[in-house]
PDB file of C-alpha atoms in Angstrom:
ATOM      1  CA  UNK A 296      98.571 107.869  81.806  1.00 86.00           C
ATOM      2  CA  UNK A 297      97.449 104.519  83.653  1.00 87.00           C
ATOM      3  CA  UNK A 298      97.960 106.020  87.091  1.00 85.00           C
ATOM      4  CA  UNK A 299      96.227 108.828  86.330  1.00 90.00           C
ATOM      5  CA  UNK A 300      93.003 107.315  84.591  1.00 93.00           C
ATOM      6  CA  UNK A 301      93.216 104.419  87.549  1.00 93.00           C
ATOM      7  CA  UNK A 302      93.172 107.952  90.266  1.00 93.00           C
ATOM      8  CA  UNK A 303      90.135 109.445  88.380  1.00 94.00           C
ATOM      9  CA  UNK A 304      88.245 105.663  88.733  1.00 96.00           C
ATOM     10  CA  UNK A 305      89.488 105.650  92.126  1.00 96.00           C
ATOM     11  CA  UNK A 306      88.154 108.893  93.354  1.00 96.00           C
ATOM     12  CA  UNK A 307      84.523 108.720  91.661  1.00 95.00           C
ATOM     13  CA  UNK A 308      81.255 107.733  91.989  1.00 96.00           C
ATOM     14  CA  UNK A 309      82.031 104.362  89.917  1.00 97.00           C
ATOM     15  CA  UNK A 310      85.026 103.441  92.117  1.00 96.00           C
ATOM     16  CA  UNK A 311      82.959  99.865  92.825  1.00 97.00           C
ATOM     17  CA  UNK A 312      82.700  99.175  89.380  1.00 97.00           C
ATOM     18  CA  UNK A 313      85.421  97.646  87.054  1.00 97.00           C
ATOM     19  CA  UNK A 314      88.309  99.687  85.603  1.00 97.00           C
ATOM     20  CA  UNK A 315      88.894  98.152  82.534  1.00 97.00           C
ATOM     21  CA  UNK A 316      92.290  99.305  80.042  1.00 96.00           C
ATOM     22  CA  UNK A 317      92.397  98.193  76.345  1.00 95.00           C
ATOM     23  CA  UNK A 318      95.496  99.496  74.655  1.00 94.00           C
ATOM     24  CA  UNK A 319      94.161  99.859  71.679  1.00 93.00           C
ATOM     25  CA  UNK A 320      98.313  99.620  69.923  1.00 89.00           C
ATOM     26  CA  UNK A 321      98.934  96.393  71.263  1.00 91.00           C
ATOM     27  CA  UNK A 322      96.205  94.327  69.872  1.00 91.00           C
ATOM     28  CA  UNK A 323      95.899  93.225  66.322  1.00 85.00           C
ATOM     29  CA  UNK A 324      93.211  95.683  64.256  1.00 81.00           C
ATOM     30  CA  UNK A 325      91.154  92.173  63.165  1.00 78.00           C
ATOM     31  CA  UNK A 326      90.636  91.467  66.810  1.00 87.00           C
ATOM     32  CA  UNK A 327      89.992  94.731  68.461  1.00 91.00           C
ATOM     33  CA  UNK A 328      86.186  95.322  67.677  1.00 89.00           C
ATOM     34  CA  UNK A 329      85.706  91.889  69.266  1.00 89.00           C
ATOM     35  CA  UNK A 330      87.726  92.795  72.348  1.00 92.00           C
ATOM     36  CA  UNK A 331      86.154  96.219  72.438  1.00 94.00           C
ATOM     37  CA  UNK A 332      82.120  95.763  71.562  1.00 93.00           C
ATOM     38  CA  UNK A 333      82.097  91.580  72.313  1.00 89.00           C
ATOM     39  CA  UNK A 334      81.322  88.751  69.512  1.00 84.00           C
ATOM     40  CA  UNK A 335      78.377  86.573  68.950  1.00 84.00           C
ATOM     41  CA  UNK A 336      79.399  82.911  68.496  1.00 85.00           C
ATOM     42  CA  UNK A 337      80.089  81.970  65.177  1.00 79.00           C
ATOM     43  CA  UNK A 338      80.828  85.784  63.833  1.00 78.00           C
ATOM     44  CA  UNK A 339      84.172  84.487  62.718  1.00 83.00           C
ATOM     45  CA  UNK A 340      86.441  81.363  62.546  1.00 78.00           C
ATOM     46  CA  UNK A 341      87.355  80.821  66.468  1.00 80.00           C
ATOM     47  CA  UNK A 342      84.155  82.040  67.688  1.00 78.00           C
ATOM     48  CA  UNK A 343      83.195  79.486  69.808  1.00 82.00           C
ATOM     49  CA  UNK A 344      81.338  81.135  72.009  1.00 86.00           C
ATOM     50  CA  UNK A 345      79.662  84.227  72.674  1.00 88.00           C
ATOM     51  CA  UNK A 346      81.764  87.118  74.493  1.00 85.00           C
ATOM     52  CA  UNK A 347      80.900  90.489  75.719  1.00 88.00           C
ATOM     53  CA  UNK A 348      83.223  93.307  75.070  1.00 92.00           C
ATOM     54  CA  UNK A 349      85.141  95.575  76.943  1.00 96.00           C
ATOM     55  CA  UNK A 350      82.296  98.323  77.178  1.00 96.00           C
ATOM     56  CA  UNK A 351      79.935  95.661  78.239  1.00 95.00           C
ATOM     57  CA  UNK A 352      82.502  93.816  81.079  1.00 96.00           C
ATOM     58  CA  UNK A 353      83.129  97.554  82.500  1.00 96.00           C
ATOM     59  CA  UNK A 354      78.886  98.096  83.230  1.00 94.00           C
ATOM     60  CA  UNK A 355      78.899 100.974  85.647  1.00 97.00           C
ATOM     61  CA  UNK A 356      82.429 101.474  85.601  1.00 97.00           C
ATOM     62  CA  UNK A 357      85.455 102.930  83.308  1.00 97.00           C
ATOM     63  CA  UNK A 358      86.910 101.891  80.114  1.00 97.00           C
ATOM     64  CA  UNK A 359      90.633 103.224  79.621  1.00 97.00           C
ATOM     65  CA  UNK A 360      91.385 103.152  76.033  1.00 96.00           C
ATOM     66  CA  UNK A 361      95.021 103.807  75.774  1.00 95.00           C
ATOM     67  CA  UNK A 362      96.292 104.981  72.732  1.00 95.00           C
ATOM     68  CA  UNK A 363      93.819 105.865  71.327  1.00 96.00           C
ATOM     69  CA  UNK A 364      95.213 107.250  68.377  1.00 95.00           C
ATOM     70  CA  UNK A 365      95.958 104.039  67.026  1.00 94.00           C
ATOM     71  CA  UNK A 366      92.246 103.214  66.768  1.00 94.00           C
ATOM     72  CA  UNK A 367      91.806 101.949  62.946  1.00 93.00           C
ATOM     73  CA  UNK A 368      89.946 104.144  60.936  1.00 92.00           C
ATOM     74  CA  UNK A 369      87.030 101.695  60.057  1.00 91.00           C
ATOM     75  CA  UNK A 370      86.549 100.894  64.102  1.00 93.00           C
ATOM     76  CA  UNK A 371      86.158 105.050  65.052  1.00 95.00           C
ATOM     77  CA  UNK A 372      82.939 105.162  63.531  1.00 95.00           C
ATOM     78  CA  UNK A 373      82.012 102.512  65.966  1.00 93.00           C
ATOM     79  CA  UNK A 374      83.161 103.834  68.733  1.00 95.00           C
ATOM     80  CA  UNK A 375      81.260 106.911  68.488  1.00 95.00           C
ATOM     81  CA  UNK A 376      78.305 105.110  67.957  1.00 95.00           C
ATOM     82  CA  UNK A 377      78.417 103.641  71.405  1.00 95.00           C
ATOM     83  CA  UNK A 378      79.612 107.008  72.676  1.00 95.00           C
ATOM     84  CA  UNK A 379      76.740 108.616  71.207  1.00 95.00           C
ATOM     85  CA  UNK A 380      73.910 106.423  71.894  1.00 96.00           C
ATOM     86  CA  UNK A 381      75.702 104.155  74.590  1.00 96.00           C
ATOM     87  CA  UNK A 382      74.823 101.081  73.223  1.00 95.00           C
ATOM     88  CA  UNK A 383      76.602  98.391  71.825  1.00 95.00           C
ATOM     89  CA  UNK A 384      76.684  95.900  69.247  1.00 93.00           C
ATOM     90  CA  UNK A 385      78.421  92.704  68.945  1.00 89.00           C
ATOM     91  CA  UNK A 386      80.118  91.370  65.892  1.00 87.00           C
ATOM     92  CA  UNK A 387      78.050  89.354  64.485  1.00 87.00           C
ATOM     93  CA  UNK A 388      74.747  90.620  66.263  1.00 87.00           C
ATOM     94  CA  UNK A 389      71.944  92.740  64.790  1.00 89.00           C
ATOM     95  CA  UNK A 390      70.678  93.857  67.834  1.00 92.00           C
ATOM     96  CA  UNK A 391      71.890  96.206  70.734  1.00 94.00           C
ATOM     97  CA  UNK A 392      72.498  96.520  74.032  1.00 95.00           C
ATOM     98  CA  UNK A 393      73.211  99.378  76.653  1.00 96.00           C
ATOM     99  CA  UNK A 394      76.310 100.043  78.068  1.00 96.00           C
ATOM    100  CA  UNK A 395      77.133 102.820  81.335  1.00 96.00           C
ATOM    101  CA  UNK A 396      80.560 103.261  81.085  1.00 96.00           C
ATOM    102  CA  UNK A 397      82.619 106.764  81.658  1.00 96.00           C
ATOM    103  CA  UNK A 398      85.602 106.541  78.774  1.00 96.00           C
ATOM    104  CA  UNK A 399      89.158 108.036  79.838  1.00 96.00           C
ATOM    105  CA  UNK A 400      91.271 108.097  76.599  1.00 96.00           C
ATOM    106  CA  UNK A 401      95.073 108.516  76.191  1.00 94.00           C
ATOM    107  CA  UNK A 402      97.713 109.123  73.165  1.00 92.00           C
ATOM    108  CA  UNK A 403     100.623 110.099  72.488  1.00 86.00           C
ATOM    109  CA  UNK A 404      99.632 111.408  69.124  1.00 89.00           C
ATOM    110  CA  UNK A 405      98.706 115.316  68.869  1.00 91.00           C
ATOM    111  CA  UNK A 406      95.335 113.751  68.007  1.00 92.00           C
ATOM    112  CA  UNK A 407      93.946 117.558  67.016  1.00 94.00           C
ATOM    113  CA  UNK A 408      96.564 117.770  64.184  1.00 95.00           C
ATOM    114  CA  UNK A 409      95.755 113.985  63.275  1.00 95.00           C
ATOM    115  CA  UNK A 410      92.094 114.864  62.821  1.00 95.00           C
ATOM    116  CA  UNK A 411      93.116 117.668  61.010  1.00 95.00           C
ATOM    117  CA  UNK A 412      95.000 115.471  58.359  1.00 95.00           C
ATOM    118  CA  UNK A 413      91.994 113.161  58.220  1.00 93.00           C
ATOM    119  CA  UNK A 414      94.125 110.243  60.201  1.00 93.00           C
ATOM    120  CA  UNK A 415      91.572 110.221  62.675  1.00 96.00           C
ATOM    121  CA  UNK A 416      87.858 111.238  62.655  1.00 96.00           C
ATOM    122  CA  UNK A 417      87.241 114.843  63.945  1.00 95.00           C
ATOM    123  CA  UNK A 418      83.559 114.169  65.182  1.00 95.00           C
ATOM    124  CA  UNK A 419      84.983 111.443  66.954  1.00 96.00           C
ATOM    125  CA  UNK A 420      88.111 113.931  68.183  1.00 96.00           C
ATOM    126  CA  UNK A 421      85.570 116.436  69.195  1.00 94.00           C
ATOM    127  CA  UNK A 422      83.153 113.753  71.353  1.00 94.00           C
ATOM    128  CA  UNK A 423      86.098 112.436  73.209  1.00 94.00           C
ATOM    129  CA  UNK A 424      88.084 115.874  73.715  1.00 90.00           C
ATOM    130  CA  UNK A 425      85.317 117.373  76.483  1.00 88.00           C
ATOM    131  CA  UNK A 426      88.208 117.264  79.226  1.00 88.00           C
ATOM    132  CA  UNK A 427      91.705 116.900  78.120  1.00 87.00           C
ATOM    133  CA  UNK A 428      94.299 116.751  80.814  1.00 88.00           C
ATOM    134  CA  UNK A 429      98.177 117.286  79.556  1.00 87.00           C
ATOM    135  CA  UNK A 430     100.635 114.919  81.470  1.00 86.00           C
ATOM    136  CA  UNK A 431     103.823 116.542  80.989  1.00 89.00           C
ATOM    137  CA  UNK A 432     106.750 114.422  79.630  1.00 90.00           C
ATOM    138  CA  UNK A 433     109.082 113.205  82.410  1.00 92.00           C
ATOM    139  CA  UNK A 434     111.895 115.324  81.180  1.00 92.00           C
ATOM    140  CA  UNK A 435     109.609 118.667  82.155  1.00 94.00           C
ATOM    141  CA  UNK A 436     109.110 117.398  85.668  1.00 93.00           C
ATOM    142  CA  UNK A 437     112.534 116.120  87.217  1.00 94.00           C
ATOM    143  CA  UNK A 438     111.872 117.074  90.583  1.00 94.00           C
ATOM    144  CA  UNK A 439     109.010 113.963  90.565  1.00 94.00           C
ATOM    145  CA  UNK A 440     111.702 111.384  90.156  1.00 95.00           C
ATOM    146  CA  UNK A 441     112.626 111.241  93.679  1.00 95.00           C
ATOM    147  CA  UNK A 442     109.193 110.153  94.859  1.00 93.00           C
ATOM    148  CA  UNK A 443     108.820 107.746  91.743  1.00 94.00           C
ATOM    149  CA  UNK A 444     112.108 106.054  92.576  1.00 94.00           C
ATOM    150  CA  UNK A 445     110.960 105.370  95.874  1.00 93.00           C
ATOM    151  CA  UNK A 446     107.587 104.286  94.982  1.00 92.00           C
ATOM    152  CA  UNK A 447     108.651 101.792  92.777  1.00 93.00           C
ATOM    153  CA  UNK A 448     111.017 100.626  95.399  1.00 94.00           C
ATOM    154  CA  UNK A 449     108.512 100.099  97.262  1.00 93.00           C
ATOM    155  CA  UNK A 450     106.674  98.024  95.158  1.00 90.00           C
ATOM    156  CA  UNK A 451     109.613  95.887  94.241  1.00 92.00           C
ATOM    157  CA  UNK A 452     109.896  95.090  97.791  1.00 91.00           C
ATOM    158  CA  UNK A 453     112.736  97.351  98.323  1.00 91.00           C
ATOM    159  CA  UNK A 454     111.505 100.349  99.909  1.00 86.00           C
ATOM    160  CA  UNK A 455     114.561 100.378 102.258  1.00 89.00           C
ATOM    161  CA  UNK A 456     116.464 101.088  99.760  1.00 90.00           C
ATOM    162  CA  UNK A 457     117.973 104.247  98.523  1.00 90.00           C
ATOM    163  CA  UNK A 458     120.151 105.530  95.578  1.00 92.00           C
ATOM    164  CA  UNK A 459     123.119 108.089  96.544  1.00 93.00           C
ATOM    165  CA  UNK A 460     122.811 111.432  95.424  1.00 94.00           C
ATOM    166  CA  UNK A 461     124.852 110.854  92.385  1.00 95.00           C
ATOM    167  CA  UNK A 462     122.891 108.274  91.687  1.00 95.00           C
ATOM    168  CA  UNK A 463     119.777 110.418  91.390  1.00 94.00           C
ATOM    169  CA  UNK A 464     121.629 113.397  90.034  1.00 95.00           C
ATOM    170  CA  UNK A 465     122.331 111.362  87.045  1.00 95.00           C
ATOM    171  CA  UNK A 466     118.789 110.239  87.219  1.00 95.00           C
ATOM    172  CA  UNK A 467     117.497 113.135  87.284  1.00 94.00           C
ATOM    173  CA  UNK A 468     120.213 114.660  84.025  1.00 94.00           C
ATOM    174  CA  UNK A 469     118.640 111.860  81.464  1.00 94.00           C
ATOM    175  CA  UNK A 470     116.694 112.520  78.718  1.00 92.00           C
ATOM    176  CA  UNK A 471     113.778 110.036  79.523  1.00 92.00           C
ATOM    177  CA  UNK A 472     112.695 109.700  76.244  1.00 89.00           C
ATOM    178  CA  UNK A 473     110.640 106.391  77.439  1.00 85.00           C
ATOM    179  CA  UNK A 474     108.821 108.684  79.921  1.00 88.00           C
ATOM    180  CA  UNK A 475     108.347 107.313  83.824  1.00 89.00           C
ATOM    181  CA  UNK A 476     108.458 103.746  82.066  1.00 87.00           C
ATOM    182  CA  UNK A 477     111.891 103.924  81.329  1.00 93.00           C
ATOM    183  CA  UNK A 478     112.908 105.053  84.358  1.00 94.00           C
ATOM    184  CA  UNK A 479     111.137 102.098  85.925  1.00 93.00           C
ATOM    185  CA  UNK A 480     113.044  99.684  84.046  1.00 93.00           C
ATOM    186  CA  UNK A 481     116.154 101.663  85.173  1.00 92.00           C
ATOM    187  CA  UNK A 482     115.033 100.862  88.923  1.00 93.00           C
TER     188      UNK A 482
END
């Protein structure tokens, strides 16, 4: 999912600009709307200064928020606000302030269904599902472990060396139920 939302920055118009990711699973749900839409200073205890957000650092260029689907409930509304009127506001700040940003989004999560169940908002769903791109699982594209071995070879300093053909065989016989991460742990 990173490569490919770090190719579609890449090969646009807003290649110049930052490529920003927030992984939107990894940080704590009490600190994301600062790290996504930026704090005033003294909005809340540790607020020492005042800090832009994500969608404010990225002017011009793209926000990647992975896993999306782990978005809290109370922050979606949010969200679409600044994807609807692309402005922000900080916590702690009445006023607002516009943001040009292109927004790639990635889950794991059959988001569709979780709107569906009322898990995540459907207008929200609907406002970020205008191009959706399927990246198959590892396990439904074998013959692209080859080249990913040797890339990340490569970028452990190793491209010189190569695995035997058993070696890959069995590579290319595992489940990879951690997707092309797992396999780059294996290497």
């Amino acid at each position: 999912k990173d490569v490919l939302a770090r190719a579609l920055h890449a090969d646009s118009l807003r290649k110049s600009r930052p490529f920003l990711v927030v992984d939107c699973g990894a940080i704590a749900a009490t600190l994301l709307a600062s790290e996504l839409f930026g704090h005033a200073k003294g909005a809340f205890t540790g607020a020492d200064r005042e800090r832009a957000g994500i969608f404010e650092a990225a002017r011009g260029g793209t926000v990647f928020l992975d896993e999306i689907g782990e978005l809290p409930k109370d922050l979606q509304p949010n969200l679409l606000r600044v994807l609807e009127t692309r402005q922000v506001r900080r916590v702690g700040e009445n006023h607002a302030r516009d943001v040009d940003v292109r927004l790639i989004a990635a889950t794991n999560r059959a988001l569709k269904d979780e709107a569906d169940a009322g898990r995540f908002r459907t207008d929200l769903f609907y406002r970020l599902a205008v191009i959706r791109v399927r990246i198959p699982p590892l396990r439904e594209r074998r013959e692209d472990i080859p080249s990913l071995v040797a890339g990340f070879l490569t970028d452990l300093g190793r491209g010189n060396m190569r695995f035997s053909t058993a070696e890959m065989k069995a590579l290319q016989e595992h489940g990879w139920q951690g997707n092309v991460r797992e396999l780059k742990n294996i290497v």
